GROMACS .gro file of C-alpha atoms in nm:
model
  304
    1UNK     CA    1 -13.684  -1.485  -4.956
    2UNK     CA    2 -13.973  -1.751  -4.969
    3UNK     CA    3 -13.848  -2.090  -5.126
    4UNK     CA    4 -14.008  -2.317  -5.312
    5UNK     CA    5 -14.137  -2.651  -5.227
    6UNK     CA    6 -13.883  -2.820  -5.335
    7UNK     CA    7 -13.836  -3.202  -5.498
    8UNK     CA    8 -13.553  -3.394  -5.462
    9UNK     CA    9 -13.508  -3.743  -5.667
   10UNK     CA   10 -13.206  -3.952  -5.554
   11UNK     CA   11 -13.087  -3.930  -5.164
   12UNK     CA   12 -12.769  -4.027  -5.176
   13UNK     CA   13 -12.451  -3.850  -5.055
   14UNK     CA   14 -12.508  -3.533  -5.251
   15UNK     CA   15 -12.931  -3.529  -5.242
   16UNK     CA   16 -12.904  -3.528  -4.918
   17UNK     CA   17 -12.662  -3.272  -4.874
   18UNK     CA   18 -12.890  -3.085  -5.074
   19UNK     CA   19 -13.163  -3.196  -4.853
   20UNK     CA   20 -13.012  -3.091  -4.528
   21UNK     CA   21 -12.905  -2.775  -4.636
   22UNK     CA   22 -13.267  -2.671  -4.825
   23UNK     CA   23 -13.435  -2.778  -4.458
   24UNK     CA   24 -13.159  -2.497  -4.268
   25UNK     CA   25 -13.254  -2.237  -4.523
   26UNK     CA   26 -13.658  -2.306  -4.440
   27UNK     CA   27 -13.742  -2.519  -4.751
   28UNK     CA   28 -14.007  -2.721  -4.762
   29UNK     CA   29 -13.903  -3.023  -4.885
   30UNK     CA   30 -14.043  -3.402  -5.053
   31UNK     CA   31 -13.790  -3.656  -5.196
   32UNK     CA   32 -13.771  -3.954  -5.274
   33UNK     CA   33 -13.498  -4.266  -5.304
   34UNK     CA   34 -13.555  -4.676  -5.347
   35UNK     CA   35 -13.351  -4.734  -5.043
   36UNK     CA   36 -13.645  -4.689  -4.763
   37UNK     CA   37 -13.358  -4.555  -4.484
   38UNK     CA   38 -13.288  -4.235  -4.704
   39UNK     CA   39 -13.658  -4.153  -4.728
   40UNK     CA   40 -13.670  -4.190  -4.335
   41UNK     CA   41 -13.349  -3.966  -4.313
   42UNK     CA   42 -13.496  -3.695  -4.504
   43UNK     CA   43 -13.798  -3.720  -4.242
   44UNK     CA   44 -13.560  -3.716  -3.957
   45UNK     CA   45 -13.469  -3.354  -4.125
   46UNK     CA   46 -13.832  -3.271  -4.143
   47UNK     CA   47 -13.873  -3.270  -4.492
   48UNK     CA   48 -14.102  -3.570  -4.595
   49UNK     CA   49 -13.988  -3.889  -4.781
   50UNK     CA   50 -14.215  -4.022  -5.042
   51UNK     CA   51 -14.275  -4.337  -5.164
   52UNK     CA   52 -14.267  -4.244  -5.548
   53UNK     CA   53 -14.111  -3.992  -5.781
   54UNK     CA   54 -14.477  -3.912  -5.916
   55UNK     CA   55 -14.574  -3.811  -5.567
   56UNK     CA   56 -14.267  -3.554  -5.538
   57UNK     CA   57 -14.341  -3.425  -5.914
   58UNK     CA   58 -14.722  -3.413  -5.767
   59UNK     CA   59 -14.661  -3.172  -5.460
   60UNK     CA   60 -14.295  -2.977  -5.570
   61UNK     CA   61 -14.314  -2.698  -5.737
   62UNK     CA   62 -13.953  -2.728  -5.848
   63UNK     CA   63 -13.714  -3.051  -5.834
   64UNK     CA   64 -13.365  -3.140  -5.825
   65UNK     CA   65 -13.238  -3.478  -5.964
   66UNK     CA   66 -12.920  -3.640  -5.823
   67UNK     CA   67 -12.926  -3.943  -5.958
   68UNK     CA   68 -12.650  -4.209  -6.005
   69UNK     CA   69 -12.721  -4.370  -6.400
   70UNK     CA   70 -12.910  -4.319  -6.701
   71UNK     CA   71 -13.089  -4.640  -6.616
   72UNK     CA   72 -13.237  -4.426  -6.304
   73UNK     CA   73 -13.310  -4.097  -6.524
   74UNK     CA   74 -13.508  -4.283  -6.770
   75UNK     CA   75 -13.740  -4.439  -6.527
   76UNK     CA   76 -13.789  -4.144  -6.294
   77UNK     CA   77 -13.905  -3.921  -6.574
   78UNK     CA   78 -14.158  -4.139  -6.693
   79UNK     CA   79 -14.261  -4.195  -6.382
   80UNK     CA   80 -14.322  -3.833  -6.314
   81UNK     CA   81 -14.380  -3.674  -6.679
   82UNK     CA   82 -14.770  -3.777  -6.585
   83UNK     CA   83 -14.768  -3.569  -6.334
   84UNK     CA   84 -14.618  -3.269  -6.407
   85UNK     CA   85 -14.744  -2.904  -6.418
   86UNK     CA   86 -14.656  -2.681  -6.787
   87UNK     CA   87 -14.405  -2.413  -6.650
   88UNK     CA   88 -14.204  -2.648  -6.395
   89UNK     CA   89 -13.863  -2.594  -6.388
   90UNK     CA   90 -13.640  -2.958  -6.341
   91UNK     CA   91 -13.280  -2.950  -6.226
   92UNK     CA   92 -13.042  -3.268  -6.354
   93UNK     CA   93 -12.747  -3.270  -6.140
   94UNK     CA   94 -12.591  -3.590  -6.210
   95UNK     CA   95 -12.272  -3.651  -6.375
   96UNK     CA   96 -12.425  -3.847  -6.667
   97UNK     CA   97 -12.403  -3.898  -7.084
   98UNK     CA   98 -12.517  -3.570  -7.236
   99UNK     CA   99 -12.760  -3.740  -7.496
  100UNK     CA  100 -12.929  -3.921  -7.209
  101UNK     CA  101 -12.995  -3.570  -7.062
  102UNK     CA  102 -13.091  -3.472  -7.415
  103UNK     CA  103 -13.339  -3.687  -7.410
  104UNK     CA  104 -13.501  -3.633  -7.020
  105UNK     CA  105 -13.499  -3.273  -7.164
  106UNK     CA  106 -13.718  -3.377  -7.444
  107UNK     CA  107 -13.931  -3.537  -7.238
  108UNK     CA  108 -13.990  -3.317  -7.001
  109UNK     CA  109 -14.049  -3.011  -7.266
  110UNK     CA  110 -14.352  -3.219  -7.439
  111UNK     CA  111 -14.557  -3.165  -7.157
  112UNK     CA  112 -14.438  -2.801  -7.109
  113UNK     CA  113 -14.222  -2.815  -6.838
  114UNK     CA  114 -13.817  -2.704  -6.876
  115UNK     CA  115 -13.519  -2.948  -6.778
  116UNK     CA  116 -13.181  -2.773  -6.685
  117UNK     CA  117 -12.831  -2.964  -6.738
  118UNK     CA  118 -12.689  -2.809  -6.369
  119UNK     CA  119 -12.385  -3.057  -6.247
  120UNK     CA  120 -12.225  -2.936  -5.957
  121UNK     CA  121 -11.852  -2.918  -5.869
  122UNK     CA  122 -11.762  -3.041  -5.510
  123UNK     CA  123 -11.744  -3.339  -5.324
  124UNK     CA  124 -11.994  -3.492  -5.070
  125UNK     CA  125 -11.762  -3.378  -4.785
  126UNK     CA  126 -11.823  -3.001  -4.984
  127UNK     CA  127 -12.197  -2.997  -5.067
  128UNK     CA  128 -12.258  -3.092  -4.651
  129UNK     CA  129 -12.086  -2.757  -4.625
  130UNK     CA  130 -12.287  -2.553  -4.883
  131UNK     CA  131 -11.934  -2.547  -5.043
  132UNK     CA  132 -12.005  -2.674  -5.413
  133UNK     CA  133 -12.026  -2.471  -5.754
  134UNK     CA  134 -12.339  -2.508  -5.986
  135UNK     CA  135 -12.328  -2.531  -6.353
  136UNK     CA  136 -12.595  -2.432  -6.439
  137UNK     CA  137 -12.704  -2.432  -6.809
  138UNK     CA  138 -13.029  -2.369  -7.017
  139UNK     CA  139 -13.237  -2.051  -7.044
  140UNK     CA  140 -13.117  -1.792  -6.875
  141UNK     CA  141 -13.456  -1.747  -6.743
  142UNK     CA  142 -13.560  -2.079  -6.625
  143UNK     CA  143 -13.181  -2.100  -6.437
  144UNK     CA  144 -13.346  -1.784  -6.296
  145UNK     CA  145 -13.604  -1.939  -6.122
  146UNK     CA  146 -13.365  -2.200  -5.936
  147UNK     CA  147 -13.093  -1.965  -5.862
  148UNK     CA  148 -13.226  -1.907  -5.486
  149UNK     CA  149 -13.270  -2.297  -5.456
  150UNK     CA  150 -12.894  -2.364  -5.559
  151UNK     CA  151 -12.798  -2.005  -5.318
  152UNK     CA  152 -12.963  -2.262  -5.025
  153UNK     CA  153 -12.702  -2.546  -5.102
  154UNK     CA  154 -12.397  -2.390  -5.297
  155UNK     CA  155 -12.136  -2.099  -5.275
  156UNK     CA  156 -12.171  -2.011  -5.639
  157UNK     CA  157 -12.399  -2.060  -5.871
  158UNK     CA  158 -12.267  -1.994  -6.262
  159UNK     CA  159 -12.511  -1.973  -6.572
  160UNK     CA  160 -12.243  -2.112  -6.832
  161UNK     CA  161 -12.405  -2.114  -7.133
  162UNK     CA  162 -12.679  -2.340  -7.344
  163UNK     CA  163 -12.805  -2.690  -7.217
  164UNK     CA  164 -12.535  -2.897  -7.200
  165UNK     CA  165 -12.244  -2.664  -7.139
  166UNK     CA  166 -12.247  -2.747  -6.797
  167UNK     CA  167 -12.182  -3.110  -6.843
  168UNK     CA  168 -11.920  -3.031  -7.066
  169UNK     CA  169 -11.733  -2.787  -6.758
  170UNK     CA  170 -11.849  -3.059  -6.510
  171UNK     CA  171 -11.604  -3.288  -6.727
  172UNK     CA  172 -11.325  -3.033  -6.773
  173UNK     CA  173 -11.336  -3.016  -6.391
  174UNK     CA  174 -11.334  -3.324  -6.302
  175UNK     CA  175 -11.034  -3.435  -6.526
  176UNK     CA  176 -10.821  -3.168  -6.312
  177UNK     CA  177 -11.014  -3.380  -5.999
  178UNK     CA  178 -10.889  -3.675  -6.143
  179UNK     CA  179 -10.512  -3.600  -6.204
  180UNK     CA  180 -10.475  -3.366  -5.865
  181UNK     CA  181 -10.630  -3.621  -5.667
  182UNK     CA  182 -10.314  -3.863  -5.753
  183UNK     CA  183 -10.104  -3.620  -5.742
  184UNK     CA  184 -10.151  -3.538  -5.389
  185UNK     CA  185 -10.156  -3.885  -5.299
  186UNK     CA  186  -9.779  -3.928  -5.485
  187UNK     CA  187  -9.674  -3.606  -5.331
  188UNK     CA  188  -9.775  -3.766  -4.942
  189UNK     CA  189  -9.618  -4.069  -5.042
  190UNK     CA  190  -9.262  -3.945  -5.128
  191UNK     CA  191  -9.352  -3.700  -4.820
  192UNK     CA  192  -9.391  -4.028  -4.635
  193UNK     CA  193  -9.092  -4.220  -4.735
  194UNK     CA  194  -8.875  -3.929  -4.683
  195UNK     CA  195  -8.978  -3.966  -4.330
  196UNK     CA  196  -9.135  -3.627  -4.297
  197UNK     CA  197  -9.461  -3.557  -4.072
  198UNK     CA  198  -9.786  -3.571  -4.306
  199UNK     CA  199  -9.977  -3.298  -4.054
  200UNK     CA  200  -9.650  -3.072  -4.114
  201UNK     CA  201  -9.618  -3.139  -4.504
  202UNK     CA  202 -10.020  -3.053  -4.519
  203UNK     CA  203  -9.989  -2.718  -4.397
  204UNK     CA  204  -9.684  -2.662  -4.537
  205UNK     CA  205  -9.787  -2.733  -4.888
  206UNK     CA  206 -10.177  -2.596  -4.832
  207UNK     CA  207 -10.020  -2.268  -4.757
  208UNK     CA  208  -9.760  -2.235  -5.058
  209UNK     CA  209  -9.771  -2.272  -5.482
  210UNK     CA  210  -9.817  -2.623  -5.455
  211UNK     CA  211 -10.187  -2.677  -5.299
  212UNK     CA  212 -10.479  -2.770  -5.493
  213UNK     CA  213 -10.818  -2.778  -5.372
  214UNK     CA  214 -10.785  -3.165  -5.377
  215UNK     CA  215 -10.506  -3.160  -5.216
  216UNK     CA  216 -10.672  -2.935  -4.903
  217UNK     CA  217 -10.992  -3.155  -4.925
  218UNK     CA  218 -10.863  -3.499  -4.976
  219UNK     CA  219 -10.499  -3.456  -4.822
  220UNK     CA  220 -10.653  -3.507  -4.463
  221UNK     CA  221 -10.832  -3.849  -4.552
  222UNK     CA  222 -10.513  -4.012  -4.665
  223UNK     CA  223 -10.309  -3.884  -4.407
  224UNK     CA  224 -10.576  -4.022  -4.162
  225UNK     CA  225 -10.638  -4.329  -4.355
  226UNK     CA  226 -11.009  -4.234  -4.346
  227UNK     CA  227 -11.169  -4.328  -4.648
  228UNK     CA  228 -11.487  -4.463  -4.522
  229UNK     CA  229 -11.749  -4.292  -4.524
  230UNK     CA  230 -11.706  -4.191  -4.864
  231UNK     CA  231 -11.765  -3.836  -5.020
  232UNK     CA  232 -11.710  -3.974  -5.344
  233UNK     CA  233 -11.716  -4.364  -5.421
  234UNK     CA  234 -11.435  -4.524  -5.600
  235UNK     CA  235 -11.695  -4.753  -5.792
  236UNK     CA  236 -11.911  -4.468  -5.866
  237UNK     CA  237 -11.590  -4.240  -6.000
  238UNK     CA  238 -11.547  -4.534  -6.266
  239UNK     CA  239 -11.838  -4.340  -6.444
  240UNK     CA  240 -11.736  -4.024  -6.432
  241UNK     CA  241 -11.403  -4.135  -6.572
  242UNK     CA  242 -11.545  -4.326  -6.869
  243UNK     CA  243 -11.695  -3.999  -6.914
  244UNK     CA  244 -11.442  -3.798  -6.932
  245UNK     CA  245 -11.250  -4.000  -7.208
  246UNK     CA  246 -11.560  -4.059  -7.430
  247UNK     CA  247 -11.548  -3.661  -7.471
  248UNK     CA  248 -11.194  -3.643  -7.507
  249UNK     CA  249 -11.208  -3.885  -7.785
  250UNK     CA  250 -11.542  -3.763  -7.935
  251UNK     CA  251 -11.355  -3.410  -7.951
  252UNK     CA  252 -11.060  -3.535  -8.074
  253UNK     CA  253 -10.852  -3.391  -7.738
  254UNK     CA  254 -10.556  -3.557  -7.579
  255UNK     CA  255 -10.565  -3.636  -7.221
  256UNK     CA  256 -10.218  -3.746  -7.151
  257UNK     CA  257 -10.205  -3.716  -6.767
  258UNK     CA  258 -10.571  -3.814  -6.757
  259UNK     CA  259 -10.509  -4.181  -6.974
  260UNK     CA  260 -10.189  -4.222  -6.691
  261UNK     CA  261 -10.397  -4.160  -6.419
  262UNK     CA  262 -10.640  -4.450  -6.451
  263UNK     CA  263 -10.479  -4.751  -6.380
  264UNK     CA  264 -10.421  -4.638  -6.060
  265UNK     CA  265 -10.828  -4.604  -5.990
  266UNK     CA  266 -10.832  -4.958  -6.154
  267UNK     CA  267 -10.622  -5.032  -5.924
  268UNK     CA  268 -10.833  -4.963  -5.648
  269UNK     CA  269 -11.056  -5.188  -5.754
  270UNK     CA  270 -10.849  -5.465  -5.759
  271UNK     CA  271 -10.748  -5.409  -5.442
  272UNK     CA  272 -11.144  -5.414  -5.322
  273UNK     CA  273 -11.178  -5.045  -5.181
  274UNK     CA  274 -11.519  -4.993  -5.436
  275UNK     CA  275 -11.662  -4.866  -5.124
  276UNK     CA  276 -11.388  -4.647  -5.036
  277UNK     CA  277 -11.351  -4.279  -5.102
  278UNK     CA  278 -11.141  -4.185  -5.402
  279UNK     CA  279 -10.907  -4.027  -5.148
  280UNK     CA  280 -10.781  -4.400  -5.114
  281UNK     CA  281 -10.548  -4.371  -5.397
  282UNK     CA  282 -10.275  -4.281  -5.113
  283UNK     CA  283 -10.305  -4.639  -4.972
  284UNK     CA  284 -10.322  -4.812  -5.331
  285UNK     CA  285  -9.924  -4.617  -5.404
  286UNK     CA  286  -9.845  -4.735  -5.034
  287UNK     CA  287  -9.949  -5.092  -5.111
  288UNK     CA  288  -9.709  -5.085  -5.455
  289UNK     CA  289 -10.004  -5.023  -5.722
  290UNK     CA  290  -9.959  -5.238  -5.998
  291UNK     CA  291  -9.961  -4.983  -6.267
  292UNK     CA  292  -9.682  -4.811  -6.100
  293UNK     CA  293  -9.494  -5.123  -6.055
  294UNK     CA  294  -9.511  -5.171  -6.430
  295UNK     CA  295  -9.385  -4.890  -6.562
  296UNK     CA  296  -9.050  -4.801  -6.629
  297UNK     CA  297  -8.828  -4.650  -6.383
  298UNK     CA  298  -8.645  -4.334  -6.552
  299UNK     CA  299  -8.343  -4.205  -6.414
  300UNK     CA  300  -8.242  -3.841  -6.402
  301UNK     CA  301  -7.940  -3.744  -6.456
  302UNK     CA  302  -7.768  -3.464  -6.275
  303UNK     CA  303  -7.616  -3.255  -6.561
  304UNK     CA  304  -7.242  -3.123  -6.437
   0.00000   0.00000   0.00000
């Protein structure tokens, strides 16, 4: 199948995942990022960097956005609204506020061209590896159009509903993301100081009830200690998280094990791994996290 010529806005970690993976399936591809060395990158891969979002929205004929804040969405569709075609199809793939997507959609629909709300579910380390879910949401018709861009650089691609559903399942998602990720890292830790071997535990658990796919993906980085170069950023998870408990409270849900689980990413912070990937939570329990230090010890009692 003949691809599209396909725009990318924002070449970070996952844009250029998306980038690299377009360019092995034959894409012809035009992006563009501030940062000057991720525009040469994307040459390196023979697509071609550009210096300005209207110059992607000029020669793509479809375009992905993977962009980190609203801040960025707001200025890179009025950059390129002048210079887009009635009939375009736009993918937003961040993990951002759902009115400020609301709004890019509005935009981009008074000059005839349709914005999808399509998140994605994987990490950095998974979207290298094609191995990411889309949510894809809007028309059924315009998702139609996309579908084989997103077969070039995901495993599954999922038409969940209406605009905005997708952000909504991106959130549900990531809240299991959240909690599983610090679980793992408290199950290596007692693992640890029960003096068993981390590579052993790892396959163990990975191959019984107990695994999760964070667990699989992130469970090598902390027993390595490898959390640089990041596949997700622990400064950039702070928005996602704010995220996720602006919904729960705007639909009245309680998060219990989400609301325990951040002042351990806090935490993280404190400790000055912004940098690091989230996977770092294993070293912030091994260093004593202050959040766990805090909170009650509670005793179980064996019942006779």
């Amino acid at each position: 199948m003949t691809l599209p010529r396909v725009g990318l806005i924002g070449l970070g970690i996952m844009g250029m995942a998306y980038a690299t993976n377009l360019r092995r399936a034959g894409a012809t591809v035009l992006g563009f990022d501030p940062v000057p060395a991720a525009r040469e990158a994307l040459d390196g891969l023979g697509g071609r960097g550009c210096a300005t979002a209207a110059e992607v929205a000029q020669g793509a004929d479809v375009i992905l956005m993977a962009l980190p804040s609203v801040k960025a969405l707001e200025a890179v569709v009025a950059e390129m609204r002048p210079h887009l075609r009635a009939g375009m199809v736009i993918a937003e793939m961040g993990t951002l506020p759902l009115d400020a997507k609301e709004a890019a959609r509005a935009a981009c629909a008074e000059v005839g061209v349709a914005l999808l709300d399509c998140p994605v579910s994987g990490t950095g380390a998974q979207a290298a590896k094609g191995d990411l879910v889309v949510f894809a949401s809007g028309e059924a018709a315009d998702v139609a159009v996309l579908y084989p861009v997103f077969a070039a650089l995901a495993r599954d691609i999922r038409h969940v509903g209406p605009f905005g559903a997708g952000m909504k399942l991106k959130l549900v998602a990531n809240l299991l993301v959240t909690i599983h990720n610090l679980a793992a890292a408290e199950a290596l830790l007692l693992a640890e100081k029960s003096g068993l071997d981390l590579g052993m535990v790892y396959e163990a658990i990975r191959s019984g009830a107990g695994t999760s796919r964070m667990f699989e993906v992130r469970g090598p980085l902390m027993i390595d200690g490898r959390y640089e170069p990041a596949t997700m950023k622990m400064d950039v998870y702070q928005k996602d998280l704010a995220l996720i408990m602006d919904h729960a409270r705007d639909v009245a849900c309680p998060v219990p094990l989400m609301a325990a689980s951040l002042p351990f990413y806090s935490a993280a912070l404190a400790q000055g791994r912004h940098k690091e990937d989230t996977a770092a939570l294993f070293a912030v329990l091994q260093q004593g996290c202050p959040a766990g230090r805090g909170m009650r010890a509670q005793r179980i009692t064996r019942m006779s």
